[in-house]
Amino acid sequence: MTRTGFGIDVGGSGIKGGTVDLATGELIGERIKIATPQPSTPEAVARTAAEIAAEAAWDGPLGITLPSVVTNGLARSAANIDKSWIGTDARSLFSKALGRKDVTVLNDADAAGIAEDALGAGRDVDGVVVLVTFGTGIGSAVLHNGVLLPNTEFGHLEVGGKEAEHRAASSVKEDKDLSYKEWAKEVSRVLEAFENLLWPDLFIAGGGISRKHEKWIPHLKNRTEVVPAALLNTAGIVGAALAADKGIAP
Ligand code: BGC
């Protein structure tokens, strides 16, 4: 019998959910996507998450990601989401909205890292795997032999006098109208700072822009191998479902 889980990935523009085959990481049925309510307050986001679980008729344990530092179910930061998340007991809020106790809440990049490491681009790699997501901001996940060190937040590391995500998020490429080659130079610089601190065995590049990896990964000048994410727009959903299943609750 297929073991299934359920994940919900909360992003700045969309909230996505789906039923996950926990052995393969494939979605069973469709990915449900609802636009993130604006303003993206905790109550509004929790209502949308409940709508998604109801639409899928999911009635088991589930995982939910946030673009925030999450410790013990509490959202601690809000770089690209409504500031009222800071200090919110996200686990209790989602539990109430969804009418169930077994809700796991974790950082979005951490969820994607768990999924890519277990079932995606990092599945056969031992050692230290670092997933970096390039989107509105930069998210990071650090795993050592499959074990996550949660809430690393390398997107906020200062690199050459600027926060890494202000230098090399994919939103910066759009805002400044950079070519892939110009943007890749900034990405190299940021990854160089990360690799000097962590000496990873592998970088996995995630976020929407990793779909166009052939346009920019070849321009990177890093000593660490960089591969594109394999699960692309489902990594957050899959990782949230895996985290709930394995009881990984930062
Ligand atoms: C946030 C991280 C998040 C990343 C990607 C950053 O600005 O601080 O928590 O993982 O964006 O959404």
Tab-separated table of C-alpha atoms and ligand atoms in Angstrom:
chain	number	residue	atom	x	y	z
A	1	MET	CA	0.000	0.000	0.000
A	2	THR	CA	1.221	3.494	-0.804
A	3	ARG	CA	1.999	5.551	2.269
A	4	THR	CA	0.787	9.093	1.802
A	5	GLY	CA	1.221	12.430	3.511
A	6	PHE	CA	0.082	15.977	2.902
A	7	GLY	CA	2.055	19.189	2.567
A	8	ILE	CA	1.150	22.856	2.211
A	9	ASP	CA	3.733	25.357	0.986
A	10	VAL	CA	3.066	28.996	1.875
A	11	GLY	CA	4.736	31.445	-0.506
A	12	GLY	CA	4.499	35.176	-1.142
A	13	SER	CA	2.236	34.781	-4.180
A	14	GLY	CA	0.650	31.340	-3.866
A	15	ILE	CA	-0.282	28.750	-1.253
A	16	LYS	CA	0.102	25.253	-2.694
A	17	GLY	CA	-0.837	21.867	-1.334
A	18	GLY	CA	-0.994	18.253	-2.332
A	19	THR	CA	-1.108	14.616	-1.303
A	20	VAL	CA	2.356	13.060	-1.441
A	21	ASP	CA	3.547	9.517	-2.034
A	22	LEU	CA	6.075	9.433	0.832
A	23	ALA	CA	8.268	6.789	-0.822
A	24	THR	CA	8.738	8.534	-4.182
A	25	GLY	CA	7.892	12.182	-3.543
A	26	GLU	CA	5.367	12.141	-6.348
A	27	LEU	CA	2.091	13.974	-5.930
A	28	ILE	CA	-1.044	11.885	-5.960
A	29	GLY	CA	-3.736	13.854	-7.699
A	30	GLU	CA	-3.356	17.505	-8.502
A	31	ARG	CA	-1.428	20.283	-6.872
A	32	ILE	CA	-3.935	22.732	-5.416
A	33	LYS	CA	-2.915	26.380	-5.628
A	34	ILE	CA	-4.709	29.394	-4.175
A	35	ALA	CA	-3.346	32.955	-4.419
A	36	THR	CA	-1.847	34.135	-1.133
A	37	PRO	CA	-4.345	36.501	0.502
A	38	GLN	CA	-3.193	40.108	0.694
A	39	PRO	CA	-2.326	41.199	3.286
A	40	SER	CA	-0.872	37.777	4.104
A	41	THR	CA	-1.865	37.892	7.772
A	42	PRO	CA	-1.679	34.716	9.868
A	43	GLU	CA	-5.491	34.389	10.080
A	44	ALA	CA	-6.003	34.820	6.317
A	45	VAL	CA	-3.212	32.355	5.440
A	46	ALA	CA	-4.547	29.797	7.953
A	47	ARG	CA	-8.030	30.036	6.389
A	48	THR	CA	-6.535	29.400	2.932
A	49	ALA	CA	-4.531	26.413	4.211
A	50	ALA	CA	-7.741	24.969	5.675
A	51	GLU	CA	-9.482	25.458	2.313
A	52	ILE	CA	-6.717	23.513	0.551
A	53	ALA	CA	-6.856	20.582	2.988
A	54	ALA	CA	-10.660	20.539	2.684
A	55	GLU	CA	-10.528	20.614	-1.119
A	56	ALA	CA	-8.204	17.589	-1.089
A	57	ALA	CA	-10.405	15.933	1.559
A	58	TRP	CA	-7.208	15.308	3.542
A	59	ASP	CA	-7.773	14.107	7.061
A	60	GLY	CA	-4.380	13.051	8.427
A	61	PRO	CA	-1.226	14.616	9.856
A	62	LEU	CA	0.215	17.353	7.676
A	63	GLY	CA	3.141	19.734	7.303
A	64	ILE	CA	3.029	23.436	6.480
A	65	THR	CA	5.924	25.649	5.386
A	66	LEU	CA	6.397	29.354	6.068
A	67	PRO	CA	8.994	31.743	4.633
A	68	SER	CA	10.066	32.400	8.223
A	69	VAL	CA	12.337	31.118	10.920
A	70	VAL	CA	10.233	28.607	12.861
A	71	THR	CA	11.216	27.358	16.286
A	72	ASN	CA	8.946	25.080	18.266
A	73	GLY	CA	5.951	26.004	16.095
A	74	LEU	CA	6.524	29.728	16.548
A	75	ALA	CA	7.180	32.027	13.544
A	76	ARG	CA	10.143	34.208	14.472
A	77	SER	CA	10.814	36.259	11.341
A	78	ALA	CA	8.923	37.518	8.288
A	79	ALA	CA	11.228	38.745	5.548
A	80	ASN	CA	8.802	38.349	2.626
A	81	ILE	CA	5.438	37.862	4.320
A	82	ASP	CA	3.190	40.040	6.504
A	83	LYS	CA	5.155	41.266	9.529
A	84	SER	CA	2.342	40.252	11.886
A	85	TRP	CA	3.655	36.653	11.579
A	86	ILE	CA	6.540	37.518	13.910
A	87	GLY	CA	5.790	35.937	17.277
A	88	THR	CA	2.720	34.060	15.985
A	89	ASP	CA	2.201	30.562	17.361
A	90	ALA	CA	1.797	29.152	13.845
A	91	ARG	CA	1.317	25.570	14.988
A	92	SER	CA	-1.634	26.447	17.251
A	93	LEU	CA	-3.110	28.774	14.655
A	94	PHE	CA	-3.027	26.144	11.875
A	95	SER	CA	-4.175	23.414	14.285
A	96	LYS	CA	-7.245	25.453	15.141
A	97	ALA	CA	-8.001	26.462	11.541
A	98	LEU	CA	-7.619	22.876	10.320
A	99	GLY	CA	-9.311	21.305	13.313
A	100	ARG	CA	-6.464	18.902	14.103
A	101	LYS	CA	-3.548	18.619	16.492
A	102	ASP	CA	-0.887	16.920	14.357
A	103	VAL	CA	0.337	19.891	12.322
A	104	THR	CA	4.068	20.389	11.725
A	105	VAL	CA	5.288	23.876	10.772
A	106	LEU	CA	8.731	24.525	9.319
A	107	ASN	CA	10.747	26.949	7.190
A	108	ASP	CA	10.082	26.717	3.424
A	109	ALA	CA	13.713	26.217	2.361
A	110	ASP	CA	14.209	23.609	5.094
A	111	ALA	CA	11.218	21.687	3.715
A	112	ALA	CA	12.586	21.865	0.168
A	113	GLY	CA	15.981	20.715	1.457
A	114	ILE	CA	14.486	17.711	3.238
A	115	ALA	CA	12.673	16.704	0.040
A	116	GLU	CA	15.596	17.228	-2.349
A	117	ASP	CA	18.016	15.465	-0.020
A	118	ALA	CA	15.785	12.419	0.484
A	119	LEU	CA	14.089	12.053	-2.891
A	120	GLY	CA	15.493	14.614	-5.321
A	121	ALA	CA	18.857	15.934	-6.505
A	122	GLY	CA	20.673	14.964	-3.282
A	123	ARG	CA	19.307	11.457	-2.867
A	124	ASP	CA	22.583	9.622	-3.598
A	125	VAL	CA	24.906	12.147	-1.982
A	126	ASP	CA	26.580	11.603	1.388
A	127	GLY	CA	28.010	14.406	3.470
A	128	VAL	CA	26.923	18.012	3.633
A	129	VAL	CA	24.250	19.063	1.150
A	130	VAL	CA	23.208	22.708	0.999
A	131	LEU	CA	20.033	23.695	-0.815
A	132	VAL	CA	19.746	27.334	-1.784
A	133	THR	CA	16.425	28.638	-3.105
A	134	PHE	CA	16.415	31.682	-5.363
A	135	GLY	CA	13.079	33.511	-5.406
A	136	THR	CA	11.790	36.734	-3.859
A	137	GLY	CA	14.438	36.086	-1.231
A	138	ILE	CA	17.147	33.471	-0.747
A	139	GLY	CA	16.402	30.498	1.469
A	140	SER	CA	18.878	27.899	2.712
A	141	ALA	CA	18.811	24.375	4.088
A	142	VAL	CA	21.827	22.508	5.453
A	143	LEU	CA	21.722	18.721	5.733
A	144	HIS	CA	24.373	16.331	6.943
A	145	ASN	CA	23.780	12.728	5.946
A	146	GLY	CA	20.068	13.425	5.753
A	147	VAL	CA	19.803	15.275	9.059
A	148	LEU	CA	18.650	18.895	8.859
A	149	LEU	CA	20.200	21.763	10.762
A	150	PRO	CA	17.079	23.977	10.802
A	151	ASN	CA	16.687	27.726	10.261
A	152	THR	CA	20.087	28.530	8.761
A	153	GLU	CA	18.957	31.776	7.015
A	154	PHE	CA	22.073	32.235	4.864
A	155	GLY	CA	20.059	34.529	2.591
A	156	HIS	CA	20.661	37.234	5.171
A	157	LEU	CA	24.424	36.753	5.388
A	158	GLU	CA	26.253	39.946	4.486
A	159	VAL	CA	28.286	39.427	1.335
A	160	GLY	CA	30.427	42.326	0.128
A	161	GLY	CA	28.462	44.855	2.187
A	162	LYS	CA	25.019	43.633	1.082
A	163	GLU	CA	22.624	40.959	2.282
A	164	ALA	CA	23.002	37.858	0.099
A	165	GLU	CA	19.330	37.971	-0.937
A	166	HIS	CA	19.576	41.630	-1.923
A	167	ARG	CA	22.480	40.703	-4.154
A	168	ALA	CA	21.393	37.446	-5.789
A	169	ALA	CA	17.718	36.530	-5.239
A	170	SER	CA	15.977	35.945	-8.575
A	171	SER	CA	13.835	39.020	-7.810
A	172	VAL	CA	17.049	41.092	-8.048
A	173	LYS	CA	17.643	39.757	-11.580
A	174	GLU	CA	14.147	40.907	-12.531
A	175	ASP	CA	14.258	44.264	-10.741
A	176	LYS	CA	17.637	45.216	-12.200
A	177	ASP	CA	16.968	43.561	-15.552
A	178	LEU	CA	20.231	41.582	-15.351
A	179	SER	CA	21.197	39.003	-17.968
A	180	TYR	CA	21.626	35.422	-16.744
A	181	LYS	CA	25.393	35.873	-17.034
A	182	GLU	CA	25.404	39.108	-14.999
A	183	TRP	CA	23.142	37.603	-12.366
A	184	ALA	CA	25.230	34.390	-12.202
A	185	LYS	CA	28.219	36.527	-11.187
A	186	GLU	CA	26.298	37.657	-8.094
A	187	VAL	CA	25.146	34.097	-7.402
A	188	SER	CA	28.773	32.871	-7.583
A	189	ARG	CA	29.798	35.519	-5.089
A	190	VAL	CA	27.063	34.540	-2.661
A	191	LEU	CA	27.723	30.804	-3.015
A	192	GLU	CA	31.432	31.467	-2.513
A	193	ALA	CA	30.665	33.061	0.851
A	194	PHE	CA	28.496	30.068	1.785
A	195	GLU	CA	31.074	27.485	0.679
A	196	ASN	CA	33.849	29.234	2.585
A	197	LEU	CA	31.826	28.813	5.769
A	198	LEU	CA	30.366	25.365	5.201
A	199	TRP	CA	32.522	23.425	2.703
A	200	PRO	CA	29.526	21.493	1.373
A	201	ASP	CA	29.781	18.378	-0.806
A	202	LEU	CA	26.964	19.627	-2.996
A	203	PHE	CA	24.861	22.727	-3.619
A	204	ILE	CA	21.328	22.196	-4.895
A	205	ALA	CA	19.866	25.283	-6.574
A	206	GLY	CA	16.113	25.600	-6.054
A	207	GLY	CA	13.376	28.139	-6.679
A	208	GLY	CA	11.526	28.809	-9.936
A	209	ILE	CA	14.653	30.010	-11.733
A	210	SER	CA	16.276	26.567	-11.361
A	211	ARG	CA	13.967	25.469	-14.194
A	212	LYS	CA	16.187	27.584	-16.493
A	213	HIS	CA	19.388	26.189	-14.928
A	214	GLU	CA	21.162	25.662	-18.247
A	215	LYS	CA	21.183	29.441	-18.714
A	216	TRP	CA	23.074	30.250	-15.544
A	217	ILE	CA	24.523	27.267	-13.647
A	218	PRO	CA	27.269	26.844	-16.318
A	219	HIS	CA	28.415	30.443	-15.599
A	220	LEU	CA	29.011	29.783	-11.891
A	221	LYS	CA	32.630	29.771	-10.723
A	222	ASN	CA	32.341	27.846	-7.460
A	223	ARG	CA	34.548	25.000	-6.303
A	224	THR	CA	31.504	23.082	-5.026
A	225	GLU	CA	29.363	21.266	-7.568
A	226	VAL	CA	26.003	22.995	-8.150
A	227	VAL	CA	23.072	20.966	-9.481
A	228	PRO	CA	19.498	22.078	-10.141
A	229	ALA	CA	16.702	20.938	-7.858
A	230	ALA	CA	14.817	17.922	-9.167
A	231	LEU	CA	11.416	18.415	-7.547
A	232	LEU	CA	11.029	22.058	-8.620
A	233	ASN	CA	7.643	23.458	-7.676
A	234	THR	CA	6.654	20.537	-5.466
A	235	ALA	CA	9.730	20.425	-3.176
A	236	GLY	CA	8.098	22.509	-0.413
A	237	ILE	CA	4.935	20.394	-0.435
A	238	VAL	CA	6.874	17.113	-0.436
A	239	GLY	CA	9.283	18.267	2.286
A	240	ALA	CA	6.436	19.465	4.497
A	241	ALA	CA	4.719	16.083	4.144
A	242	LEU	CA	7.991	14.223	4.904
A	243	ALA	CA	8.704	16.421	7.930
A	244	ALA	CA	5.226	15.730	9.334
A	245	ASP	CA	5.665	12.006	8.717
A	246	LYS	CA	9.145	11.826	10.285
A	247	GLY	CA	8.301	14.141	13.163
A	248	ILE	CA	10.932	16.725	12.152
A	249	ALA	CA	9.544	19.730	13.986
A	250	PRO	CA	12.059	22.533	14.469
B	1	BGC	C1	13.540	34.207	4.671
B	1	BGC	C2	13.712	32.706	4.815
B	1	BGC	C3	13.073	31.993	3.639
B	1	BGC	C4	13.560	32.562	2.322
B	1	BGC	C5	12.858	31.953	1.137
B	1	BGC	C6	14.101	34.632	3.330
B	1	BGC	O1	13.946	36.005	3.182
B	1	BGC	O2	14.227	34.877	5.705
B	1	BGC	O3	13.143	32.269	6.034
B	1	BGC	O4	13.381	30.625	3.708
B	1	BGC	O5	13.400	33.959	2.277
B	1	BGC	O6	11.484	32.165	1.174
